[in-house]
mmCIF file of C-alpha atoms and ligand atoms in Angstrom:
data_model
loop_
_atom_site.group_PDB
_atom_site.id
_atom_site.type_symbol
_atom_site.label_atom_id
_atom_site.label_comp_id
_atom_site.label_asym_id
_atom_site.label_seq_id
_atom_site.Cartn_x
_atom_site.Cartn_y
_atom_site.Cartn_z
ATOM 1 C CA MET A 1 27.252 -92.687 -84.575
ATOM 2 C CA HIS A 2 24.869 -90.837 -82.261
ATOM 3 C CA GLU A 3 26.116 -87.900 -80.173
ATOM 4 C CA PRO A 4 25.107 -88.296 -76.515
ATOM 5 C CA SER A 5 23.807 -84.708 -76.246
ATOM 6 C CA ALA A 6 20.548 -83.432 -77.693
ATOM 7 C CA ALA A 7 20.959 -80.811 -80.408
ATOM 8 C CA ARG A 8 19.299 -78.227 -78.164
ATOM 9 C CA LEU A 9 22.347 -78.216 -75.857
ATOM 10 C CA ASN A 10 24.172 -76.446 -78.682
ATOM 11 C CA TRP A 11 21.666 -73.582 -78.432
ATOM 12 C CA ILE A 12 23.008 -72.417 -75.070
ATOM 13 C CA PRO A 13 26.495 -71.354 -73.909
ATOM 14 C CA PRO A 14 28.361 -73.098 -71.075
ATOM 15 C CA TYR A 15 26.826 -72.163 -67.682
ATOM 16 C CA LEU A 16 28.643 -69.042 -66.386
ATOM 17 C CA PHE A 17 29.278 -70.294 -62.864
ATOM 18 C CA GLN A 18 30.607 -73.640 -64.067
ATOM 19 C CA GLU A 19 33.165 -71.665 -66.106
ATOM 20 C CA LEU A 20 34.062 -69.593 -63.053
ATOM 21 C CA ASP A 21 34.477 -72.806 -60.993
ATOM 22 C CA ASP A 22 36.977 -73.992 -63.592
ATOM 23 C CA LEU A 23 38.929 -70.715 -63.307
ATOM 24 C CA LYS A 24 38.846 -70.964 -59.506
ATOM 25 C CA SER A 25 40.115 -74.512 -59.428
ATOM 26 C CA ARG A 26 43.427 -73.194 -60.823
ATOM 27 C CA ALA A 27 43.580 -70.175 -58.490
ATOM 28 C CA GLY A 28 45.785 -71.382 -55.652
ATOM 29 C CA PRO A 29 45.351 -70.705 -51.914
ATOM 30 C CA ASP A 30 44.017 -67.659 -50.097
ATOM 31 C CA LEU A 31 41.269 -66.972 -52.620
ATOM 32 C CA ILE A 32 38.452 -64.576 -51.652
ATOM 33 C CA ASP A 33 35.496 -65.817 -53.623
ATOM 34 C CA LEU A 34 32.956 -63.097 -54.476
ATOM 35 C CA GLY A 35 31.954 -64.777 -57.739
ATOM 36 C CA GLU A 36 28.692 -66.653 -57.188
ATOM 37 C CA GLY A 37 25.727 -65.313 -55.206
ATOM 38 C CA ASN A 38 25.837 -68.262 -52.837
ATOM 39 C CA PRO A 39 25.037 -67.156 -49.264
ATOM 40 C CA ASP A 40 27.889 -68.121 -46.913
ATOM 41 C CA GLN A 41 25.952 -67.802 -43.646
ATOM 42 C CA PRO A 42 24.419 -70.858 -41.942
ATOM 43 C CA ALA A 43 20.641 -71.265 -41.890
ATOM 44 C CA PRO A 44 19.226 -69.523 -38.788
ATOM 45 C CA LYS A 45 18.974 -71.821 -35.729
ATOM 46 C CA PRO A 46 15.211 -71.350 -35.138
ATOM 47 C CA ILE A 47 14.495 -72.401 -38.737
ATOM 48 C CA VAL A 48 16.788 -75.436 -38.387
ATOM 49 C CA SER A 49 14.888 -76.346 -35.194
ATOM 50 C CA ALA A 50 11.581 -76.069 -37.067
ATOM 51 C CA LEU A 51 12.980 -78.435 -39.687
ATOM 52 C CA THR A 52 14.188 -80.894 -37.054
ATOM 53 C CA ARG A 53 10.697 -80.987 -35.519
ATOM 54 C CA ALA A 54 9.114 -81.450 -38.932
ATOM 55 C CA LEU A 55 11.421 -84.369 -39.752
ATOM 56 C CA LYS A 56 9.631 -86.420 -37.086
ATOM 57 C CA ASP A 57 6.286 -86.228 -38.900
ATOM 58 C CA PRO A 58 5.916 -89.456 -40.937
ATOM 59 C CA GLU A 59 3.601 -87.668 -43.436
ATOM 60 C CA ASN A 60 6.611 -85.619 -44.496
ATOM 61 C CA HIS A 61 8.454 -88.712 -45.716
ATOM 62 C CA ARG A 62 5.890 -89.492 -48.379
ATOM 63 C CA TYR A 63 5.824 -87.904 -51.840
ATOM 64 C CA PRO A 64 4.936 -84.224 -51.466
ATOM 65 C CA THR A 65 1.953 -82.858 -53.423
ATOM 66 C CA TYR A 66 2.808 -81.023 -56.664
ATOM 67 C CA PRO A 67 1.717 -77.470 -55.783
ATOM 68 C CA GLY A 68 2.955 -77.841 -52.186
ATOM 69 C CA LYS A 69 1.109 -78.139 -48.851
ATOM 70 C CA LEU A 70 -1.961 -75.965 -48.591
ATOM 71 C CA LYS A 71 -0.729 -74.682 -45.236
ATOM 72 C CA ALA A 72 2.562 -73.575 -46.848
ATOM 73 C CA ARG A 73 0.687 -71.838 -49.672
ATOM 74 C CA ALA A 74 -1.563 -70.161 -47.088
ATOM 75 C CA ALA A 75 1.542 -68.952 -45.213
ATOM 76 C CA VAL A 76 2.907 -67.490 -48.476
ATOM 77 C CA ALA A 77 -0.426 -65.748 -49.112
ATOM 78 C CA ALA A 78 -0.479 -64.355 -45.568
ATOM 79 C CA TRP A 79 3.110 -63.112 -45.949
ATOM 80 C CA TYR A 80 2.249 -61.404 -49.282
ATOM 81 C CA ARG A 81 -0.720 -59.749 -47.574
ATOM 82 C CA ARG A 82 1.424 -58.445 -44.689
ATOM 83 C CA ARG A 83 4.448 -57.474 -46.756
ATOM 84 C CA PHE A 84 2.917 -56.223 -50.031
ATOM 85 C CA HIS A 85 -0.834 -55.838 -49.269
ATOM 86 C CA VAL A 86 -1.518 -58.299 -52.090
ATOM 87 C CA GLU A 87 -4.375 -60.813 -51.779
ATOM 88 C CA LEU A 88 -3.669 -64.308 -53.148
ATOM 89 C CA ASP A 89 -5.819 -67.404 -53.284
ATOM 90 C CA PRO A 90 -3.606 -70.150 -51.807
ATOM 91 C CA GLU A 91 -5.493 -72.808 -53.811
ATOM 92 C CA THR A 92 -4.893 -71.366 -57.269
ATOM 93 C CA GLU A 93 -2.475 -68.460 -57.066
ATOM 94 C CA VAL A 94 0.446 -69.940 -55.100
ATOM 95 C CA ALA A 95 2.742 -72.894 -55.868
ATOM 96 C CA MET A 96 5.656 -74.077 -53.731
ATOM 97 C CA LEU A 97 8.863 -74.678 -55.693
ATOM 98 C CA LEU A 98 12.193 -76.446 -55.327
ATOM 99 C CA GLY A 99 13.784 -72.996 -55.351
ATOM 100 C CA SER A 100 12.729 -70.277 -57.767
ATOM 101 C CA LYS A 101 15.203 -71.478 -60.419
ATOM 102 C CA GLU A 102 13.097 -74.593 -60.904
ATOM 103 C CA GLY A 103 10.043 -72.409 -61.290
ATOM 104 C CA VAL A 104 11.704 -70.218 -63.914
ATOM 105 C CA ALA A 105 12.562 -73.292 -66.000
ATOM 106 C CA HIS A 106 9.166 -74.942 -65.661
ATOM 107 C CA LEU A 107 7.215 -71.771 -66.283
ATOM 108 C CA LEU A 108 9.100 -71.164 -69.534
ATOM 109 C CA TRP A 109 8.555 -74.767 -70.640
ATOM 110 C CA GLY A 110 4.893 -74.535 -69.708
ATOM 111 C CA THR A 111 4.245 -71.300 -71.581
ATOM 112 C CA CYS A 112 6.671 -70.855 -74.478
ATOM 113 C CA GLY A 113 7.894 -72.853 -77.457
ATOM 114 C CA PRO A 114 8.953 -72.480 -81.088
ATOM 115 C CA GLY A 115 7.511 -69.315 -82.620
ATOM 116 C CA ASP A 116 7.232 -67.515 -79.256
ATOM 117 C CA THR A 117 9.403 -64.551 -78.331
ATOM 118 C CA VAL A 118 10.560 -64.031 -74.748
ATOM 119 C CA ALA A 119 12.017 -60.696 -73.663
ATOM 120 C CA VAL A 120 14.738 -61.159 -71.034
ATOM 121 C CA SER A 121 16.696 -58.654 -68.942
ATOM 122 C CA ASP A 122 20.194 -57.938 -70.271
ATOM 123 C CA PRO A 123 22.227 -57.995 -68.124
ATOM 124 C CA GLY A 124 20.208 -60.585 -66.251
ATOM 125 C CA TYR A 125 20.176 -63.936 -64.478
ATOM 126 C CA PRO A 126 21.297 -66.232 -67.336
ATOM 127 C CA VAL A 127 18.726 -68.929 -66.609
ATOM 128 C CA TYR A 128 15.905 -66.930 -68.281
ATOM 129 C CA GLN A 129 17.682 -66.583 -71.596
ATOM 130 C CA ASN A 130 19.019 -70.140 -71.572
ATOM 131 C CA GLN A 131 15.695 -71.763 -70.666
ATOM 132 C CA ALA A 132 13.926 -69.683 -73.324
ATOM 133 C CA ARG A 133 16.382 -71.078 -75.877
ATOM 134 C CA LEU A 134 16.075 -74.663 -74.588
ATOM 135 C CA CYS A 135 12.301 -74.644 -74.980
ATOM 136 C CA GLY A 136 12.694 -73.507 -78.579
ATOM 137 C CA ALA A 137 11.492 -69.928 -78.067
ATOM 138 C CA THR A 138 13.418 -66.874 -79.265
ATOM 139 C CA PRO A 139 14.840 -64.674 -76.495
ATOM 140 C CA ILE A 140 15.243 -60.977 -77.139
ATOM 141 C CA PRO A 141 17.448 -59.023 -74.754
ATOM 142 C CA VAL A 142 15.901 -56.039 -72.966
ATOM 143 C CA PRO A 143 18.860 -53.695 -72.474
ATOM 144 C CA LEU A 144 19.188 -52.371 -68.906
ATOM 145 C CA GLU A 145 21.376 -49.308 -68.965
ATOM 146 C CA GLU A 146 23.009 -47.170 -66.331
ATOM 147 C CA LYS A 147 21.458 -44.001 -67.802
ATOM 148 C CA THR A 148 17.983 -45.344 -66.964
ATOM 149 C CA ASP A 149 19.098 -46.653 -63.534
ATOM 150 C CA PHE A 150 19.139 -50.177 -64.989
ATOM 151 C CA LEU A 151 15.371 -50.168 -65.424
ATOM 152 C CA ALA A 152 14.007 -51.202 -68.808
ATOM 153 C CA ASP A 153 13.246 -48.275 -71.131
ATOM 154 C CA LEU A 154 9.437 -48.214 -71.299
ATOM 155 C CA ASN A 155 9.346 -46.662 -74.773
ATOM 156 C CA TRP A 156 11.583 -49.422 -76.067
ATOM 157 C CA LEU A 157 9.359 -52.002 -74.335
ATOM 158 C CA ALA A 158 6.262 -50.450 -75.948
ATOM 159 C CA ARG A 159 7.862 -50.901 -79.389
ATOM 160 C CA ILE A 160 8.603 -54.608 -78.914
ATOM 161 C CA ALA A 161 5.372 -55.293 -76.965
ATOM 162 C CA PRO A 162 3.319 -56.512 -79.947
ATOM 163 C CA ARG A 163 5.942 -59.201 -80.704
ATOM 164 C CA ILE A 164 6.455 -60.780 -77.300
ATOM 165 C CA LYS A 165 4.626 -63.500 -75.435
ATOM 166 C CA LEU A 166 6.484 -63.211 -72.159
ATOM 167 C CA LEU A 167 8.545 -60.455 -70.524
ATOM 168 C CA CYS A 168 10.961 -61.598 -67.804
ATOM 169 C CA LEU A 169 11.984 -58.948 -65.280
ATOM 170 C CA ASN A 170 13.983 -59.186 -62.093
ATOM 171 C CA PHE A 171 13.960 -56.396 -59.525
ATOM 172 C CA PRO A 172 15.776 -55.943 -57.184
ATOM 173 C CA GLY A 173 18.092 -57.041 -59.924
ATOM 174 C CA ASN A 174 20.798 -59.600 -60.296
ATOM 175 C CA PRO A 175 23.389 -58.463 -61.317
ATOM 176 C CA THR A 176 22.560 -54.727 -61.359
ATOM 177 C CA ALA A 177 21.021 -54.387 -57.819
ATOM 178 C CA ALA A 178 18.457 -51.986 -59.346
ATOM 179 C CA VAL A 179 15.178 -51.549 -57.470
ATOM 180 C CA ALA A 180 12.036 -50.865 -59.536
ATOM 181 C CA PRO A 181 9.542 -48.389 -58.086
ATOM 182 C CA LEU A 182 5.865 -49.312 -58.112
ATOM 183 C CA GLU A 183 5.194 -46.726 -60.870
ATOM 184 C CA PHE A 184 7.511 -48.677 -63.170
ATOM 185 C CA TYR A 185 5.555 -51.887 -62.533
ATOM 186 C CA GLN A 186 2.276 -50.032 -63.086
ATOM 187 C CA GLN A 187 3.443 -48.961 -66.533
ATOM 188 C CA VAL A 188 4.719 -52.451 -67.414
ATOM 189 C CA VAL A 189 1.378 -53.980 -66.359
ATOM 190 C CA ALA A 190 -0.542 -51.370 -68.375
ATOM 191 C CA LEU A 191 1.528 -52.328 -71.435
ATOM 192 C CA ALA A 192 0.954 -56.041 -70.799
ATOM 193 C CA LEU A 193 -2.800 -55.501 -70.516
ATOM 194 C CA ARG A 194 -2.848 -53.393 -73.701
ATOM 195 C CA HIS A 195 -0.753 -55.820 -75.800
ATOM 196 C CA GLY A 196 -1.676 -59.152 -74.189
ATOM 197 C CA PHE A 197 1.772 -60.379 -73.214
ATOM 198 C CA PHE A 198 2.565 -62.054 -69.894
ATOM 199 C CA VAL A 199 5.117 -60.897 -67.315
ATOM 200 C CA VAL A 200 7.351 -62.704 -64.873
ATOM 201 C CA ASN A 201 8.918 -60.654 -62.104
ATOM 202 C CA ASP A 202 11.677 -62.318 -60.128
ATOM 203 C CA ASN A 203 11.518 -60.779 -56.674
ATOM 204 C CA VAL A 204 13.846 -63.132 -54.819
ATOM 205 C CA TYR A 205 15.930 -60.234 -53.446
ATOM 206 C CA SER A 206 12.991 -58.165 -52.136
ATOM 207 C CA GLU A 207 14.032 -58.631 -48.484
ATOM 208 C CA LEU A 208 17.663 -57.619 -48.936
ATOM 209 C CA TYR A 209 17.142 -53.868 -49.036
ATOM 210 C CA PHE A 210 19.080 -51.105 -47.331
ATOM 211 C CA GLY A 211 17.054 -47.960 -47.975
ATOM 212 C CA LYS A 212 13.955 -46.725 -46.190
ATOM 213 C CA THR A 213 11.541 -47.856 -48.919
ATOM 214 C CA ARG A 214 11.026 -51.549 -49.255
ATOM 215 C CA PRO A 215 11.092 -52.994 -52.808
ATOM 216 C CA PRO A 216 7.504 -53.528 -54.020
ATOM 217 C CA SER A 217 5.920 -56.529 -55.717
ATOM 218 C CA ILE A 218 4.686 -56.274 -59.319
ATOM 219 C CA LEU A 219 1.402 -57.739 -57.992
ATOM 220 C CA GLU A 220 0.737 -54.430 -56.225
ATOM 221 C CA ALA A 221 0.068 -52.823 -59.647
ATOM 222 C CA PRO A 222 -3.638 -52.727 -60.604
ATOM 223 C CA GLY A 223 -4.590 -55.540 -62.965
ATOM 224 C CA ALA A 224 -1.280 -57.368 -62.443
ATOM 225 C CA LYS A 225 -2.875 -60.706 -61.610
ATOM 226 C CA GLU A 226 -4.423 -60.859 -65.064
ATOM 227 C CA ARG A 227 -0.979 -61.076 -66.673
ATOM 228 C CA CYS A 228 1.791 -61.532 -64.112
ATOM 229 C CA VAL A 229 3.472 -64.143 -62.004
ATOM 230 C CA GLU A 230 6.140 -63.408 -59.424
ATOM 231 C CA PHE A 231 8.899 -65.682 -58.197
ATOM 232 C CA HIS A 232 10.102 -65.628 -54.646
ATOM 233 C CA SER A 233 12.481 -67.683 -52.566
ATOM 234 C CA LEU A 234 13.738 -68.282 -49.053
ATOM 235 C CA SER A 235 17.291 -68.806 -50.339
ATOM 236 C CA LYS A 236 18.500 -65.228 -49.925
ATOM 237 C CA THR A 237 16.132 -63.879 -47.245
ATOM 238 C CA PHE A 238 17.006 -66.625 -44.741
ATOM 239 C CA ASN A 239 20.235 -68.167 -46.117
ATOM 240 C CA LEU A 240 18.442 -71.370 -47.128
ATOM 241 C CA ALA A 241 19.901 -71.691 -50.644
ATOM 242 C CA GLY A 242 20.762 -75.380 -50.187
ATOM 243 C CA TRP A 243 17.281 -76.289 -48.940
ATOM 244 C CA ARG A 244 15.654 -75.527 -52.291
ATOM 245 C CA ILE A 245 12.466 -73.750 -51.341
ATOM 246 C CA GLY A 246 10.754 -71.009 -53.266
ATOM 247 C CA MET A 247 7.337 -70.048 -54.556
ATOM 248 C CA ALA A 248 5.463 -68.770 -57.611
ATOM 249 C CA VAL A 249 2.503 -66.446 -56.993
ATOM 250 C CA GLY A 250 0.042 -64.590 -59.164
ATOM 251 C CA ASN A 251 -1.874 -65.409 -62.346
ATOM 252 C CA SER A 252 -3.547 -68.792 -61.899
ATOM 253 C CA GLY A 253 -3.287 -69.720 -65.608
ATOM 254 C CA LEU A 254 0.486 -69.206 -65.581
ATOM 255 C CA ILE A 255 0.790 -71.216 -62.366
ATOM 256 C CA ARG A 256 -1.297 -74.044 -63.862
ATOM 257 C CA SER A 257 1.035 -74.172 -66.878
ATOM 258 C CA LEU A 258 4.090 -74.326 -64.629
ATOM 259 C CA LEU A 259 2.533 -77.109 -62.556
ATOM 260 C CA LYS A 260 1.657 -79.218 -65.567
ATOM 261 C CA ILE A 261 5.370 -79.423 -66.473
ATOM 262 C CA LYS A 262 6.281 -79.925 -62.811
ATOM 263 C CA GLN A 263 3.857 -82.846 -62.438
ATOM 264 C CA ASN A 264 5.809 -84.623 -65.152
ATOM 265 C CA THR A 265 9.241 -83.715 -63.822
ATOM 266 C CA ASP A 266 9.401 -83.665 -60.012
ATOM 267 C CA SER A 267 7.204 -83.411 -56.930
ATOM 268 C CA GLY A 268 6.790 -80.486 -54.543
ATOM 269 C CA PRO A 269 9.530 -79.595 -52.041
ATOM 270 C CA PHE A 270 10.258 -81.975 -49.143
ATOM 271 C CA GLY A 271 7.349 -81.644 -46.673
ATOM 272 C CA ALA A 272 9.612 -80.951 -43.673
ATOM 273 C CA ILE A 273 11.245 -78.069 -45.532
ATOM 274 C CA GLN A 274 7.805 -76.679 -46.332
ATOM 275 C CA ASP A 275 6.921 -76.834 -42.609
ATOM 276 C CA ALA A 276 10.145 -74.966 -41.763
ATOM 277 C CA ALA A 277 9.325 -72.430 -44.502
ATOM 278 C CA VAL A 278 5.913 -71.845 -42.829
ATOM 279 C CA PHE A 279 7.775 -71.102 -39.589
ATOM 280 C CA ALA A 280 10.202 -68.736 -41.380
ATOM 281 C CA LEU A 281 7.422 -66.843 -43.178
ATOM 282 C CA GLN A 282 5.338 -66.498 -39.996
ATOM 283 C CA SER A 283 8.091 -65.802 -37.454
ATOM 284 C CA GLY A 284 11.209 -64.841 -39.405
ATOM 285 C CA ALA A 285 10.916 -61.042 -39.642
ATOM 286 C CA LYS A 286 13.718 -60.500 -37.095
ATOM 287 C CA LEU A 287 15.950 -63.053 -38.796
ATOM 288 C CA ALA A 288 15.464 -61.302 -42.166
ATOM 289 C CA ALA A 289 16.257 -57.951 -40.537
ATOM 290 C CA ALA A 290 19.472 -59.360 -39.030
ATOM 291 C CA ASN A 291 20.477 -60.630 -42.452
ATOM 292 C CA ARG A 292 19.895 -57.187 -43.968
ATOM 293 C CA ALA A 293 22.040 -55.602 -41.268
ATOM 294 C CA LEU A 294 24.822 -58.076 -41.990
ATOM 295 C CA TYR A 295 24.817 -57.367 -45.723
ATOM 296 C CA ARG A 296 24.649 -53.639 -45.116
ATOM 297 C CA ARG A 297 27.827 -53.819 -42.959
ATOM 298 C CA ARG A 298 29.531 -55.921 -45.633
ATOM 299 C CA ARG A 299 28.455 -53.562 -48.401
ATOM 300 C CA ASP A 300 29.775 -50.528 -46.526
ATOM 301 C CA ALA A 301 33.061 -52.276 -45.678
ATOM 302 C CA PHE A 302 33.783 -53.492 -49.225
ATOM 303 C CA CYS A 303 32.603 -50.458 -51.147
ATOM 304 C CA GLY A 304 34.288 -48.166 -48.581
ATOM 305 C CA GLU A 305 37.658 -49.859 -49.273
ATOM 306 C CA LEU A 306 37.243 -49.648 -53.064
ATOM 307 C CA VAL A 307 36.208 -45.991 -52.953
ATOM 308 C CA ARG A 308 39.117 -45.177 -50.616
ATOM 309 C CA HIS A 309 41.426 -46.615 -53.275
ATOM 310 C CA GLY A 310 39.868 -44.578 -56.054
ATOM 311 C CA TRP A 311 37.399 -47.079 -57.577
ATOM 312 C CA GLY A 312 34.183 -45.054 -57.401
ATOM 313 C CA VAL A 313 31.668 -47.860 -56.983
ATOM 314 C CA LYS A 314 28.055 -46.988 -56.145
ATOM 315 C CA LEU A 315 26.500 -48.377 -52.964
ATOM 316 C CA PRO A 316 23.749 -50.850 -53.935
ATOM 317 C CA GLU A 317 20.332 -50.136 -52.361
ATOM 318 C CA ALA A 318 19.336 -53.802 -52.384
ATOM 319 C CA THR A 319 20.620 -57.343 -53.062
ATOM 320 C CA PHE A 320 24.065 -58.568 -52.002
ATOM 321 C CA TYR A 321 25.702 -57.541 -55.276
ATOM 322 C CA VAL A 322 28.022 -54.704 -56.181
ATOM 323 C CA TRP A 323 27.701 -54.039 -59.920
ATOM 324 C CA THR A 324 30.265 -51.685 -61.287
ATOM 325 C CA ARG A 325 32.056 -50.557 -64.363
ATOM 326 C CA ILE A 326 35.617 -51.849 -64.802
ATOM 327 C CA PRO A 327 37.953 -49.023 -63.715
ATOM 328 C CA PRO A 328 39.077 -46.819 -66.604
ATOM 329 C CA GLY A 329 42.239 -48.101 -68.273
ATOM 330 C CA ARG A 330 41.638 -51.682 -67.135
ATOM 331 C CA GLU A 331 39.316 -52.766 -69.940
ATOM 332 C CA GLN A 332 41.994 -53.979 -72.319
ATOM 333 C CA ALA A 333 41.853 -57.696 -73.210
ATOM 334 C CA PRO A 334 43.754 -59.887 -75.653
ATOM 335 C CA ALA A 335 42.081 -60.391 -79.029
ATOM 336 C CA GLY A 336 39.221 -62.858 -78.740
ATOM 337 C CA GLU A 337 38.706 -62.327 -74.974
ATOM 338 C CA SER A 338 35.866 -60.227 -73.570
ATOM 339 C CA PRO A 339 37.094 -57.208 -71.532
ATOM 340 C CA SER A 340 35.063 -58.172 -68.454
ATOM 341 C CA PHE A 341 36.215 -61.786 -68.610
ATOM 342 C CA GLY A 342 39.814 -60.572 -69.040
ATOM 343 C CA PHE A 343 39.468 -58.253 -66.042
ATOM 344 C CA THR A 344 38.008 -61.117 -63.952
ATOM 345 C CA ARG A 345 40.935 -63.337 -64.890
ATOM 346 C CA ARG A 346 43.517 -60.667 -64.086
ATOM 347 C CA LEU A 347 41.796 -59.743 -60.818
ATOM 348 C CA LEU A 348 42.003 -63.395 -59.824
ATOM 349 C CA ALA A 349 45.662 -63.694 -60.834
ATOM 350 C CA ASN A 350 46.790 -60.429 -59.212
ATOM 351 C CA CYS A 351 44.527 -60.145 -56.143
ATOM 352 C CA ARG A 352 43.239 -63.653 -55.554
ATOM 353 C CA VAL A 353 39.744 -62.182 -55.589
ATOM 354 C CA MET A 354 37.028 -63.803 -57.711
ATOM 355 C CA CYS A 355 34.266 -61.693 -59.250
ATOM 356 C CA ALA A 356 31.765 -62.437 -62.022
ATOM 357 C CA PRO A 357 32.337 -60.896 -65.482
ATOM 358 C CA GLY A 358 29.508 -58.694 -66.781
ATOM 359 C CA ILE A 359 29.488 -60.444 -70.144
ATOM 360 C CA GLY A 360 28.229 -63.596 -68.379
ATOM 361 C CA PHE A 361 24.921 -61.779 -67.786
ATOM 362 C CA GLY A 362 24.437 -60.645 -71.417
ATOM 363 C CA GLN A 363 25.952 -58.295 -74.005
ATOM 364 C CA SER A 364 24.828 -55.190 -72.096
ATOM 365 C CA GLY A 365 26.851 -56.427 -69.124
ATOM 366 C CA GLU A 366 30.097 -55.996 -71.028
ATOM 367 C CA GLY A 367 32.414 -53.469 -69.366
ATOM 368 C CA TYR A 368 31.061 -54.323 -65.892
ATOM 369 C CA VAL A 369 31.815 -56.822 -63.146
ATOM 370 C CA ARG A 370 29.775 -58.101 -60.221
ATOM 371 C CA PHE A 371 31.008 -58.782 -56.713
ATOM 372 C CA ALA A 372 28.783 -60.904 -54.429
ATOM 373 C CA LEU A 373 29.101 -59.962 -50.754
ATOM 374 C CA VAL A 374 29.180 -63.576 -49.624
ATOM 375 C CA ALA A 375 32.325 -63.497 -47.459
ATOM 376 C CA PRO A 376 32.863 -62.197 -43.908
ATOM 377 C CA GLU A 377 33.479 -58.458 -43.430
ATOM 378 C CA ARG A 378 37.167 -58.995 -42.603
ATOM 379 C CA GLN A 379 37.729 -60.827 -45.903
ATOM 380 C CA LEU A 380 35.761 -58.201 -47.815
ATOM 381 C CA ARG A 381 38.023 -55.468 -46.417
ATOM 382 C CA GLN A 382 41.046 -57.551 -47.297
ATOM 383 C CA ALA A 383 39.709 -58.053 -50.846
ATOM 384 C CA GLY A 384 39.142 -54.293 -51.156
ATOM 385 C CA ARG A 385 42.714 -53.603 -49.963
ATOM 386 C CA ARG A 386 44.235 -56.125 -52.381
ATOM 387 C CA ILE A 387 42.244 -54.670 -55.279
ATOM 388 C CA GLY A 388 43.154 -51.139 -54.199
ATOM 389 C CA ALA A 389 46.874 -51.964 -54.101
ATOM 390 C CA TRP A 390 46.659 -53.514 -57.578
ATOM 391 C CA LEU A 391 44.832 -50.482 -58.946
ATOM 392 C CA THR A 392 47.316 -47.913 -57.663
ATOM 393 C CA PRO A 393 49.080 -46.268 -60.631
ATOM 394 C CA GLU A 394 52.553 -47.657 -59.870
ATOM 395 C CA ASN A 395 51.089 -51.155 -60.261
ATOM 396 C CA SER A 396 49.415 -50.318 -63.548
ATOM 397 C CA GLU A 397 49.634 -53.038 -66.173
HETATM 398 C C1 PLP B 1 17.567 -63.443 -60.002
HETATM 399 C C2 PLP B 1 17.594 -64.807 -59.422
HETATM 400 N N1 PLP B 1 16.539 -65.586 -59.554
HETATM 401 C C3 PLP B 1 16.495 -66.824 -59.052
HETATM 402 C C4 PLP B 1 17.597 -67.352 -58.403
HETATM 403 C C5 PLP B 1 17.514 -68.774 -57.918
HETATM 404 O O1 PLP B 1 17.240 -68.806 -56.567
HETATM 405 P P1 PLP B 1 16.643 -70.099 -55.855
HETATM 406 O O2 PLP B 1 17.652 -70.484 -54.850
HETATM 407 O O3 PLP B 1 15.342 -69.679 -55.260
HETATM 408 O O4 PLP B 1 16.467 -71.157 -56.913
HETATM 409 C C6 PLP B 1 18.742 -66.591 -58.239
HETATM 410 C C7 PLP B 1 19.932 -67.162 -57.604
HETATM 411 O O5 PLP B 1 20.997 -66.629 -57.577
HETATM 412 C C8 PLP B 1 18.745 -65.279 -58.762
HETATM 413 O O6 PLP B 1 19.805 -64.489 -58.652
#
């Protein structure tokens, strides 16, 4: 008898957020869900209006072109010039994507296979590691540790550099919220040029920053376009996660490889969504700023409550994630269960608050949990108060 699944499905674990959905489905009422990084705010009205206008164009109802509309790619290039002072050729160095997740998958399939080694952030967005496995490559985790501000250790990277084909980075980081300074990227690019490996930087959170310095692009580093591609997305910047619109920019050879897989899998994003993306990139600076202000208020409200109750979480400088160690004394878990998964389960049972366990982002995530600030401020304060009450010593387990 044949099994319905391909053998390669055994090479990857169950998808983290599917597992969390299963936990949630048994959680009962009044749940505050800070598990998945799924923006809760509606798409901004001016962008919805741009989409509505674009829906009336009959050209948009035909198959889209694979790399995306040239005018959308030109808008991305113009935005990169304004935001990062990076020059891109819209014809060869930009591709529109059905969200950056699609691009991650197709880039890995277009560049790596059996015999290739892919270095992936640990903790990191699980899709990198899982797609590397699915395409038959060997992932090696790049440990991101608190003592190096969750940046990769460059000496460690230099040691593995001769073995890797592709290094996958993500700053500002999910789940760690770490922001990489330009000097870090410069050193990574120098290593890539010396050893001949390629680099992906996932920059989808670059517009959710709270400090004075804006997160840079890896493409600002000299020589980066020889080796690097960067992913970006409108999902987080403009709350358009359901629209599925992102972009890949940088090295034209890497983009060609991605597109060759894409041509055999899907088409470009819906033309009307690309037109609305052009509007957002050209006219959305105020909308992005309003989104930042919203997440800053949420961050301050939630972290303020936790700190007030004795859980010394650090304020993230970017992203909408709070990444923190499990409070001391709360790491215990029954045999066979990971401490961070156990903590997540108990937090849900005792506080009706959902978080994401650090182990879901890789071995180096063990001992940590991630809260996504995707609920209104009032609910975030309430979540903080419930957690605080549970953590007070008289309620100790
Ligand atoms: C680091 C990272 N990359 C990519 C994505 C996917 O985003 P998109 O909606 O652009 O596919 C996410 C979504 O959570 C993410 O956290």
